[in-house]
CSV table of C-alpha atoms and ligand atoms in Angstrom, one decimal:
chain,number,residue,atom,x,y,z
N,1,MET,CA,112.9,81.4,90.7
N,2,LYS,CA,116.7,81.5,90.6
N,3,LYS,CA,118.5,80.0,93.5
N,4,ASP,CA,121.2,82.7,93.5
N,5,GLN,CA,118.7,85.6,93.9
N,6,GLY,CA,119.0,87.7,97.0
N,7,PHE,CA,116.8,87.2,100.1
N,8,ASP,CA,114.7,90.3,99.5
N,9,THR,CA,114.0,89.3,95.9
N,10,ARG,CA,113.0,85.8,97.0
N,11,ALA,CA,110.7,87.2,99.6
N,12,VAL,CA,108.8,89.1,96.9
N,13,HIS,CA,108.9,86.6,94.0
N,14,ALA,CA,109.4,83.0,95.2
N,15,GLY,CA,106.2,81.1,94.4
N,16,GLN,CA,104.5,84.3,93.4
N,17,ASP,CA,104.4,84.0,89.6
N,18,PHE,CA,101.9,86.2,87.8
N,19,ASP,CA,98.7,84.6,86.6
N,20,PRO,CA,99.3,83.3,83.1
N,21,THR,CA,95.7,83.5,81.9
N,22,THR,CA,94.9,87.1,82.9
N,23,GLY,CA,98.4,88.5,83.6
N,24,ALA,CA,97.3,89.5,87.1
N,25,VAL,CA,100.5,90.4,89.0
N,26,ILE,CA,99.3,88.8,92.2
N,27,PRO,CA,98.5,85.1,92.0
N,28,PRO,CA,94.8,84.5,92.5
N,29,LEU,CA,93.4,83.4,95.8
N,30,TYR,CA,91.9,80.0,95.2
N,31,LEU,CA,89.0,80.0,97.6
N,32,THR,CA,87.8,76.5,96.8
N,33,SER,CA,87.6,73.2,98.8
N,34,THR,CA,87.5,70.9,95.7
N,35,PHE,CA,88.6,70.7,92.1
N,36,VAL,CA,86.7,69.4,89.0
N,37,GLN,CA,88.2,66.2,87.4
N,38,LYS,CA,88.4,65.7,83.7
N,39,SER,CA,87.6,62.0,84.1
N,40,VAL,CA,87.9,59.9,87.2
N,41,GLY,CA,91.3,60.5,88.7
N,42,ASP,CA,92.4,62.7,85.8
N,43,LEU,CA,93.3,65.9,87.6
N,44,ARG,CA,93.9,69.4,86.2
N,45,GLY,CA,97.3,70.6,87.6
N,46,GLY,CA,97.3,67.8,90.2
N,47,TYR,CA,94.7,69.3,92.5
N,48,GLU,CA,91.8,67.3,93.9
N,49,TYR,CA,90.8,68.5,97.4
N,50,THR,CA,92.2,71.5,99.3
N,51,ARG,CA,93.3,69.5,102.4
N,52,ALA,CA,95.7,67.6,100.1
N,53,GLY,CA,96.7,70.7,98.1
N,54,ASN,CA,95.7,74.1,97.0
N,55,PRO,CA,97.5,76.5,94.6
N,56,THR,CA,97.5,79.4,97.1
N,57,ARG,CA,99.0,77.2,99.9
N,58,ASP,CA,101.5,75.8,97.4
N,59,ALA,CA,102.6,79.3,96.5
N,60,LEU,CA,103.2,80.1,100.2
N,61,GLU,CA,105.0,76.8,100.8
N,62,GLN,CA,107.4,77.6,97.9
N,63,GLN,CA,108.0,81.1,99.4
N,64,LEU,CA,108.7,79.6,102.8
N,65,ALA,CA,111.2,77.1,101.5
N,66,ALA,CA,113.0,79.8,99.5
N,67,LEU,CA,113.3,82.1,102.5
N,68,GLU,CA,114.8,79.5,104.8
N,69,GLY,CA,117.0,78.0,102.0
N,70,GLY,CA,115.3,74.6,102.3
N,71,ARG,CA,114.0,72.0,99.8
N,72,PHE,CA,110.5,71.5,101.4
N,73,GLY,CA,108.2,74.1,102.9
N,74,MET,CA,104.9,73.1,104.6
N,75,SER,CA,102.2,75.4,105.9
N,76,PHE,CA,99.8,74.8,108.7
N,77,SER,CA,96.8,76.5,110.5
N,78,SER,CA,99.0,77.6,113.4
N,79,GLY,CA,102.5,77.4,114.7
N,80,LEU,CA,101.5,74.7,117.2
N,81,ALA,CA,99.7,72.8,114.4
N,82,ALA,CA,103.1,72.8,112.5
N,83,GLU,CA,104.9,71.6,115.7
N,84,ASP,CA,102.4,68.9,116.3
N,85,ALA,CA,102.6,67.5,112.8
N,86,LEU,CA,106.4,67.4,113.1
N,87,LEU,CA,106.3,65.7,116.5
N,88,ARG,CA,103.8,63.1,115.2
N,89,ALA,CA,105.9,62.4,112.1
N,90,VAL,CA,109.1,61.8,114.1
N,91,LEU,CA,108.1,60.4,117.5
N,92,LYS,CA,106.7,57.2,118.8
N,93,PRO,CA,105.9,56.1,122.4
N,94,GLY,CA,109.1,55.8,124.4
N,95,ASP,CA,111.0,58.4,122.5
N,96,HIS,CA,112.6,61.4,124.3
N,97,VAL,CA,112.8,65.1,123.5
N,98,VAL,CA,115.3,67.6,124.9
N,99,LEU,CA,114.2,71.2,124.9
N,100,GLY,CA,115.3,74.6,126.2
N,101,ASN,CA,114.1,76.0,129.6
N,102,ASP,CA,112.6,79.1,128.0
N,103,VAL,CA,111.1,77.7,124.8
N,104,TYR,CA,107.6,79.1,123.9
N,105,GLY,CA,105.3,77.9,126.7
N,106,GLY,CA,102.9,76.3,124.2
N,107,THR,CA,105.7,74.1,122.8
N,108,HIS,CA,106.5,72.8,126.3
N,109,ARG,CA,102.8,72.2,126.9
N,110,LEU,CA,102.4,70.3,123.6
N,111,ILE,CA,105.4,68.1,124.2
N,112,ASN,CA,104.8,67.6,127.9
N,113,ARG,CA,101.0,67.2,128.1
N,114,VAL,CA,99.7,66.2,124.7
N,115,HIS,CA,102.6,64.0,123.5
N,116,GLY,CA,103.5,63.1,127.1
N,117,ALA,CA,100.1,61.3,127.4
N,118,TRP,CA,101.2,59.1,124.4
N,119,GLY,CA,104.5,58.0,126.2
N,120,VAL,CA,106.9,60.7,124.9
N,121,THR,CA,109.3,61.9,127.6
N,122,ASN,CA,111.2,65.1,127.8
N,123,THR,CA,114.1,66.8,129.6
N,124,VAL,CA,114.2,70.6,129.9
N,125,VAL,CA,117.7,72.2,129.9
N,126,ASP,CA,119.5,75.5,129.7
N,127,MET,CA,120.4,75.5,126.0
N,128,SER,CA,123.2,77.9,126.5
N,129,ASN,CA,125.0,75.3,128.7
N,130,LEU,CA,126.3,72.8,126.1
N,131,PHE,CA,127.6,70.5,128.9
N,132,GLU,CA,124.1,70.2,130.3
N,133,VAL,CA,122.6,69.6,126.8
N,134,GLU,CA,125.1,66.8,126.3
N,135,LYS,CA,124.2,65.2,129.6
N,136,ALA,CA,120.4,65.3,128.8
N,137,LEU,CA,120.8,63.6,125.4
N,138,LYS,CA,120.1,59.9,125.6
N,139,LYS,CA,121.6,58.0,122.7
N,140,GLY,CA,119.0,55.8,121.1
N,141,SER,CA,115.9,57.4,122.6
N,142,THR,CA,116.4,61.2,122.2
N,143,LYS,CA,114.9,61.8,118.7
N,144,ILE,CA,114.6,65.6,118.9
N,145,LEU,CA,116.7,68.4,120.2
N,146,TRP,CA,114.4,71.5,120.3
N,147,VAL,CA,116.1,74.8,120.1
N,148,GLU,CA,114.6,78.3,120.3
N,149,THR,CA,116.9,81.3,119.7
N,150,PRO,CA,116.4,84.1,120.6
N,151,SER,CA,114.3,82.7,123.3
N,152,ASN,CA,111.0,83.9,124.7
N,153,PRO,CA,110.9,86.2,126.8
N,154,MET,CA,114.4,86.2,128.2
N,155,MET,CA,116.1,86.7,124.8
N,156,LYS,CA,118.7,84.1,125.4
N,157,ILE,CA,120.9,83.2,122.5
N,158,SER,CA,122.0,79.6,121.9
N,159,ASP,CA,124.6,78.3,119.4
N,160,ILE,CA,122.7,76.6,116.6
N,161,ALA,CA,125.9,75.2,114.9
N,162,GLU,CA,127.3,73.7,118.2
N,163,LEU,CA,123.9,72.3,119.3
N,164,SER,CA,123.5,70.8,115.8
N,165,ASP,CA,126.8,68.9,116.2
N,166,ILE,CA,126.0,67.7,119.7
N,167,GLY,CA,122.5,66.7,118.8
N,168,ARG,CA,123.4,64.8,115.7
N,169,GLN,CA,126.2,62.9,117.4
N,170,ALA,CA,123.5,61.6,119.8
N,171,GLY,CA,121.3,60.6,116.9
N,172,ALA,CA,118.7,63.4,117.3
N,173,ILE,CA,117.3,65.7,114.7
N,174,ILE,CA,117.8,69.4,115.4
N,175,VAL,CA,114.7,71.5,115.3
N,176,VAL,CA,115.0,75.3,115.5
N,177,ASP,CA,112.0,77.5,116.3
N,178,ASN,CA,113.0,80.6,114.2
N,179,THR,CA,109.9,82.7,115.0
N,180,PHE,CA,111.7,85.5,116.9
N,181,ALA,CA,114.5,86.1,114.3
N,182,SER,CA,112.6,85.2,111.1
N,183,PRO,CA,114.6,84.0,108.1
N,184,ALA,CA,115.4,87.7,107.3
N,185,LEU,CA,117.9,87.6,110.2
N,186,GLN,CA,118.8,84.0,110.8
N,187,ARG,CA,118.8,80.8,108.6
N,188,PRO,CA,119.1,77.7,110.9
N,189,LEU,CA,119.3,75.2,108.1
N,190,SER,CA,122.5,76.8,106.9
N,191,LEU,CA,123.9,76.5,110.4
N,192,GLY,CA,123.3,72.7,110.6
N,193,ALA,CA,119.7,72.4,111.8
N,194,ASP,CA,117.4,69.8,110.3
N,195,VAL,CA,114.1,71.5,110.6
N,196,VAL,CA,113.0,75.1,111.0
N,197,VAL,CA,109.6,75.8,112.7
N,198,HIS,CA,107.7,79.0,112.5
N,199,SER,CA,104.7,80.6,114.0
N,200,THR,CA,104.0,82.6,110.8
N,201,THR,CA,101.4,84.4,113.0
N,202,LYS,CA,104.3,86.6,114.1
N,203,TYR,CA,106.9,88.3,111.8
N,204,LEU,CA,106.2,86.3,108.6
N,205,GLY,CA,102.6,87.3,108.5
N,206,GLY,CA,103.6,90.5,110.2
N,207,HIS,CA,100.3,92.3,110.4
N,208,SER,CA,98.5,90.5,113.3
N,209,ASP,CA,95.7,89.5,111.0
N,210,VAL,CA,96.3,85.8,110.5
N,211,LEU,CA,97.3,82.6,112.3
N,212,GLY,CA,99.7,80.2,110.7
N,213,GLY,CA,102.6,77.9,111.1
N,214,ALA,CA,105.4,76.5,108.9
N,215,LEU,CA,108.0,73.8,108.7
N,216,VAL,CA,111.0,73.9,106.4
N,217,LEU,CA,113.4,71.0,105.9
N,218,ASN,CA,115.8,69.3,103.5
N,219,ASP,CA,115.4,65.6,104.1
N,220,GLU,CA,113.1,64.0,101.6
N,221,GLU,CA,112.1,61.0,103.8
N,222,LEU,CA,111.2,63.2,106.7
N,223,ALA,CA,109.4,65.6,104.4
N,224,GLU,CA,107.2,62.7,103.1
N,225,LYS,CA,106.3,61.7,106.7
N,226,VAL,CA,105.4,65.2,107.6
N,227,ARG,CA,103.4,65.7,104.4
N,228,PHE,CA,101.5,62.6,105.3
N,229,VAL,CA,100.6,63.9,108.8
N,230,GLN,CA,99.7,67.3,107.3
N,231,PHE,CA,97.3,65.6,104.9
N,232,ALA,CA,96.0,62.8,107.2
N,233,ALA,CA,95.5,64.9,110.3
N,234,GLY,CA,94.5,68.0,108.3
N,235,ALA,CA,95.8,71.0,110.2
N,236,VAL,CA,96.5,72.9,106.9
N,237,SER,CA,96.3,76.6,106.4
N,238,GLY,CA,93.2,77.7,104.5
N,239,PRO,CA,93.6,79.5,101.2
N,240,MET,CA,92.7,82.9,102.7
N,241,ASP,CA,95.2,82.5,105.5
N,242,ALA,CA,97.9,81.3,103.1
N,243,TRP,CA,97.3,84.3,100.9
N,244,LEU,CA,97.5,86.8,103.7
N,245,THR,CA,100.7,85.2,104.9
N,246,SER,CA,102.3,85.4,101.4
N,247,ARG,CA,101.4,89.0,101.2
N,248,GLY,CA,102.9,89.7,104.6
N,249,ILE,CA,106.2,87.9,103.7
N,250,LYS,CA,106.9,90.2,100.7
N,251,THR,CA,107.7,93.1,103.1
N,252,LEU,CA,109.5,90.9,105.7
N,253,ALA,CA,113.0,92.2,104.9
N,254,VAL,CA,112.2,95.9,105.2
N,255,ARG,CA,110.0,95.3,108.3
N,256,MET,CA,112.8,93.5,110.1
N,257,GLU,CA,115.2,96.3,109.5
N,258,ARG,CA,112.9,98.8,111.1
N,259,HIS,CA,111.9,96.4,113.9
N,260,SER,CA,115.6,95.9,114.7
N,261,SER,CA,116.6,99.6,114.6
N,262,ASN,CA,113.6,100.6,116.7
N,263,ALA,CA,114.2,97.9,119.2
N,264,GLN,CA,117.9,98.8,119.5
N,265,ALA,CA,117.1,102.5,120.1
N,266,LEU,CA,114.4,101.6,122.7
N,267,ALA,CA,116.7,99.1,124.5
N,268,GLU,CA,119.4,101.7,124.7
N,269,TYR,CA,116.9,104.2,126.1
N,270,LEU,CA,115.7,101.6,128.7
N,271,MET,CA,119.2,101.0,129.9
N,272,GLY,CA,119.3,104.5,131.3
N,273,ASN,CA,115.9,104.5,133.0
N,274,PRO,CA,116.0,104.2,136.8
N,275,ALA,CA,112.7,102.1,136.9
N,276,VAL,CA,114.4,99.4,134.9
N,277,GLU,CA,116.6,96.8,136.6
N,278,GLN,CA,117.8,95.0,133.5
N,279,VAL,CA,117.2,95.0,129.7
N,280,TYR,CA,117.3,91.8,127.7
N,281,TYR,CA,118.2,92.5,124.1
N,282,PRO,CA,120.9,90.7,122.2
N,283,GLY,CA,121.8,94.0,120.4
N,284,LEU,CA,123.2,95.5,123.6
N,285,PRO,CA,127.0,95.0,123.6
N,286,ASP,CA,127.0,93.9,127.3
N,287,SER,CA,124.3,91.3,126.8
N,288,PRO,CA,125.5,87.7,127.3
N,289,GLY,CA,124.4,86.5,123.9
N,290,HIS,CA,125.7,89.5,122.0
N,291,GLU,CA,128.8,88.0,120.3
N,292,LEU,CA,127.0,84.8,119.4
N,293,ALA,CA,124.0,86.7,118.0
N,294,ARG,CA,126.4,88.8,115.9
N,295,GLN,CA,127.7,85.6,114.4
N,296,GLN,CA,124.5,83.8,113.6
N,297,MET,CA,122.1,86.7,113.1
N,298,SER,CA,122.3,89.6,110.6
N,299,ALA,CA,120.5,91.9,113.0
N,300,PHE,CA,119.0,91.6,116.5
N,301,GLY,CA,115.3,91.7,115.9
N,302,GLY,CA,112.3,93.5,117.4
N,303,MET,CA,111.8,91.8,120.8
N,304,VAL,CA,113.0,93.5,124.0
N,305,SER,CA,112.3,92.3,127.6
N,306,ILE,CA,112.9,94.3,130.8
N,307,ALA,CA,113.0,93.4,134.5
N,308,MET,CA,111.4,96.1,136.6
N,309,ARG,CA,113.1,97.3,139.7
N,310,GLY,CA,109.7,97.8,141.4
N,311,GLY,CA,108.8,94.1,141.1
N,312,ALA,CA,105.5,92.5,139.9
N,313,LYS,CA,103.4,95.6,140.8
N,314,ALA,CA,105.6,97.9,138.8
N,315,ALA,CA,105.7,95.5,135.8
N,316,ARG,CA,101.9,95.2,135.8
N,317,ARG,CA,101.4,98.9,136.1
N,318,PHE,CA,103.8,99.6,133.3
N,319,ALA,CA,102.2,97.1,131.0
N,320,GLU,CA,98.8,98.7,131.7
N,321,SER,CA,100.0,102.3,131.2
N,322,THR,CA,101.4,102.4,127.7
N,323,ARG,CA,99.3,103.9,124.9
N,324,VAL,CA,101.1,103.3,121.6
N,325,PHE,CA,102.2,99.8,122.8
N,326,LEU,CA,98.9,97.9,123.0
N,327,LEU,CA,98.5,95.4,125.9
N,328,ALA,CA,98.1,92.1,124.0
N,329,GLU,CA,99.6,88.7,123.6
N,330,SER,CA,101.5,87.8,120.4
N,331,LEU,CA,104.3,89.7,118.7
N,332,GLY,CA,105.9,90.4,115.3
N,333,GLY,CA,103.2,92.7,113.9
N,334,VAL,CA,103.8,96.2,112.5
N,335,GLU,CA,102.2,97.6,115.7
N,336,SER,CA,104.0,97.6,119.0
N,337,LEU,CA,102.6,95.3,121.7
N,338,VAL,CA,103.4,95.0,125.4
N,339,ASN,CA,102.9,91.8,127.3
N,340,TYR,CA,103.1,90.8,131.0
N,341,PRO,CA,104.3,87.2,130.6
N,342,ALA,CA,103.8,85.9,134.1
N,343,GLU,CA,100.0,86.3,133.7
N,344,MET,CA,99.6,86.4,129.9
N,345,THR,CA,101.7,84.4,127.4
N,346,HIS,CA,103.5,82.4,130.1
N,347,ALA,CA,100.6,81.8,132.6
N,348,SER,CA,100.5,78.1,131.4
N,349,VAL,CA,104.1,77.5,132.6
N,350,ARG,CA,103.7,78.9,136.1
N,351,GLY,CA,105.0,76.5,138.6
N,352,THR,CA,107.2,74.7,136.0
N,353,VAL,CA,110.9,75.1,135.3
N,354,LEU,CA,109.8,77.5,132.5
N,355,GLU,CA,108.2,80.0,134.9
N,356,VAL,CA,109.0,83.6,134.0
N,357,PRO,CA,109.9,86.0,136.9
N,358,ASP,CA,106.9,88.3,137.8
N,359,ASN,CA,108.8,91.5,137.2
N,360,ILE,CA,109.4,90.9,133.5
N,361,VAL,CA,107.6,92.8,130.8
N,362,ARG,CA,108.0,91.9,127.1
N,363,LEU,CA,107.9,94.4,124.3
N,364,SER,CA,107.2,93.6,120.7
N,365,VAL,CA,108.7,96.7,119.1
N,366,GLY,CA,106.7,97.7,116.0
N,367,ILE,CA,107.6,99.8,113.0
N,368,GLU,CA,106.1,103.1,114.2
N,369,SER,CA,108.2,106.3,114.6
N,370,VAL,CA,110.8,105.5,117.2
N,371,GLU,CA,110.4,108.9,119.1
N,372,ASP,CA,106.8,108.0,119.7
N,373,LEU,CA,107.7,104.6,121.1
N,374,ILE,CA,110.3,106.0,123.4
N,375,ALA,CA,108.0,108.8,124.6
N,376,ASP,CA,105.2,106.2,125.3
N,377,VAL,CA,107.5,103.9,127.3
N,378,ASP,CA,109.0,106.9,129.2
N,379,ALA,CA,105.6,108.1,130.3
N,380,ALA,CA,104.4,104.7,131.3
N,381,LEU,CA,107.6,104.0,133.4
N,382,ALA,CA,107.2,107.3,135.2
N,383,LYS,CA,103.9,106.0,136.5
N,384,SER,CA,105.2,102.7,137.9
N,385,PRO,CA,106.6,102.3,141.4
N,386,LYS,CA,110.5,102.4,141.5
N,387,ARG,CA,110.8,100.0,144.4
N,388,SER,CA,109.0,96.9,145.5
N,389,LYS,CA,107.5,97.1,148.9
K,401,PLP,C1,103.5,82.1,119.0
K,401,PLP,C2,104.6,81.1,119.0
K,401,PLP,C3,104.4,79.8,118.7
K,401,PLP,C4,103.0,79.2,118.5
K,401,PLP,O1,102.4,79.6,117.3
K,401,PLP,P1,100.8,79.8,117.1
K,401,PLP,O2,100.8,80.4,115.7
K,401,PLP,O3,100.3,80.7,118.2
K,401,PLP,O4,100.3,78.4,117.2
K,401,PLP,C5,105.5,78.9,118.7
K,401,PLP,N1,106.7,79.4,118.9
K,401,PLP,C6,107.0,80.7,119.2
K,401,PLP,C7,108.3,81.2,119.5
K,401,PLP,C8,105.9,81.6,119.2
K,401,PLP,O5,106.1,82.9,119.5
């Protein structure tokens, strides 16, 4: 794989060499837990046991590293498993994490409740307020600055380059959850981040048929620590999951183009609908993160959130009334999904600083015909009350 190849070429070919024995264009799926040794400790191709390494997972890990432009890629059984491995590799009791006030709810839960129980503390801040971030960083104890942009579900954009500078000065490593943008639209390592995190369940897998997570980073010492946790704690992706994810990644670039153009058209339509109070999409010129998003992203992605004028009741009604948009958690698949965060994806952060207003609906805009998506949303909005009582 040549370093200077374009992104779309890397997505198709990195780690995906044809099988040299049969010529099969697609590398085989190695559904095996263990590998026969020639003599004790004499391995064929370095493989001994699938938790330690498997050719199908290796192929995916090369693909992930190539997409993010990093040296080391690691694949896990879920996004949260990837996050957990990173946190365990970096943190010890007494350490501190600074994270955004609308990071993925599960990330906050993992840091606050699972790692919190082991003596890790955290401060939640508005990542778009650099002054507040600086204040929250504690030199010596803050080991991680956790950034998610665009954020979920309010689509806030934060400045990866600036935050990387500020975090590094305080001695923290900068972690960017790049799930919403995907590497097709945004490459945090090139903007100064140390580690990129993905829920590959979303855009990378892209077909809502597999769970997975990934870490990509450049520092060799940190990579060794994370590899050790991956092996020793064992939350690896199985070969079938890795294979499906690799297959999804090959079409990432073209999918993201369609997700972005469909989302842009839908966001513009929603702006003019009287049932909608506000549209959150960085591709709208008046959105607060628009200029920054233009600088650090190559397109604006497929996620759109709206605030309903009719309040919680209208939001629920709308989410339950679409037909093409399926009512389901998750995002990033080819099919459009609608989600009511207050009671679905973000129910776990109710009553915390991460709580999502109850009139918000989040749309994961798929790659279907855009006229069908607009007609579907239009019909569903017509059914929801225009005013809250
Ligand atoms: C879904 C998601 C995660 C968690 O990933 P899982 O694969 O569900 O464990 C983390 N971050 C973001 C932004 C997500 O959307």
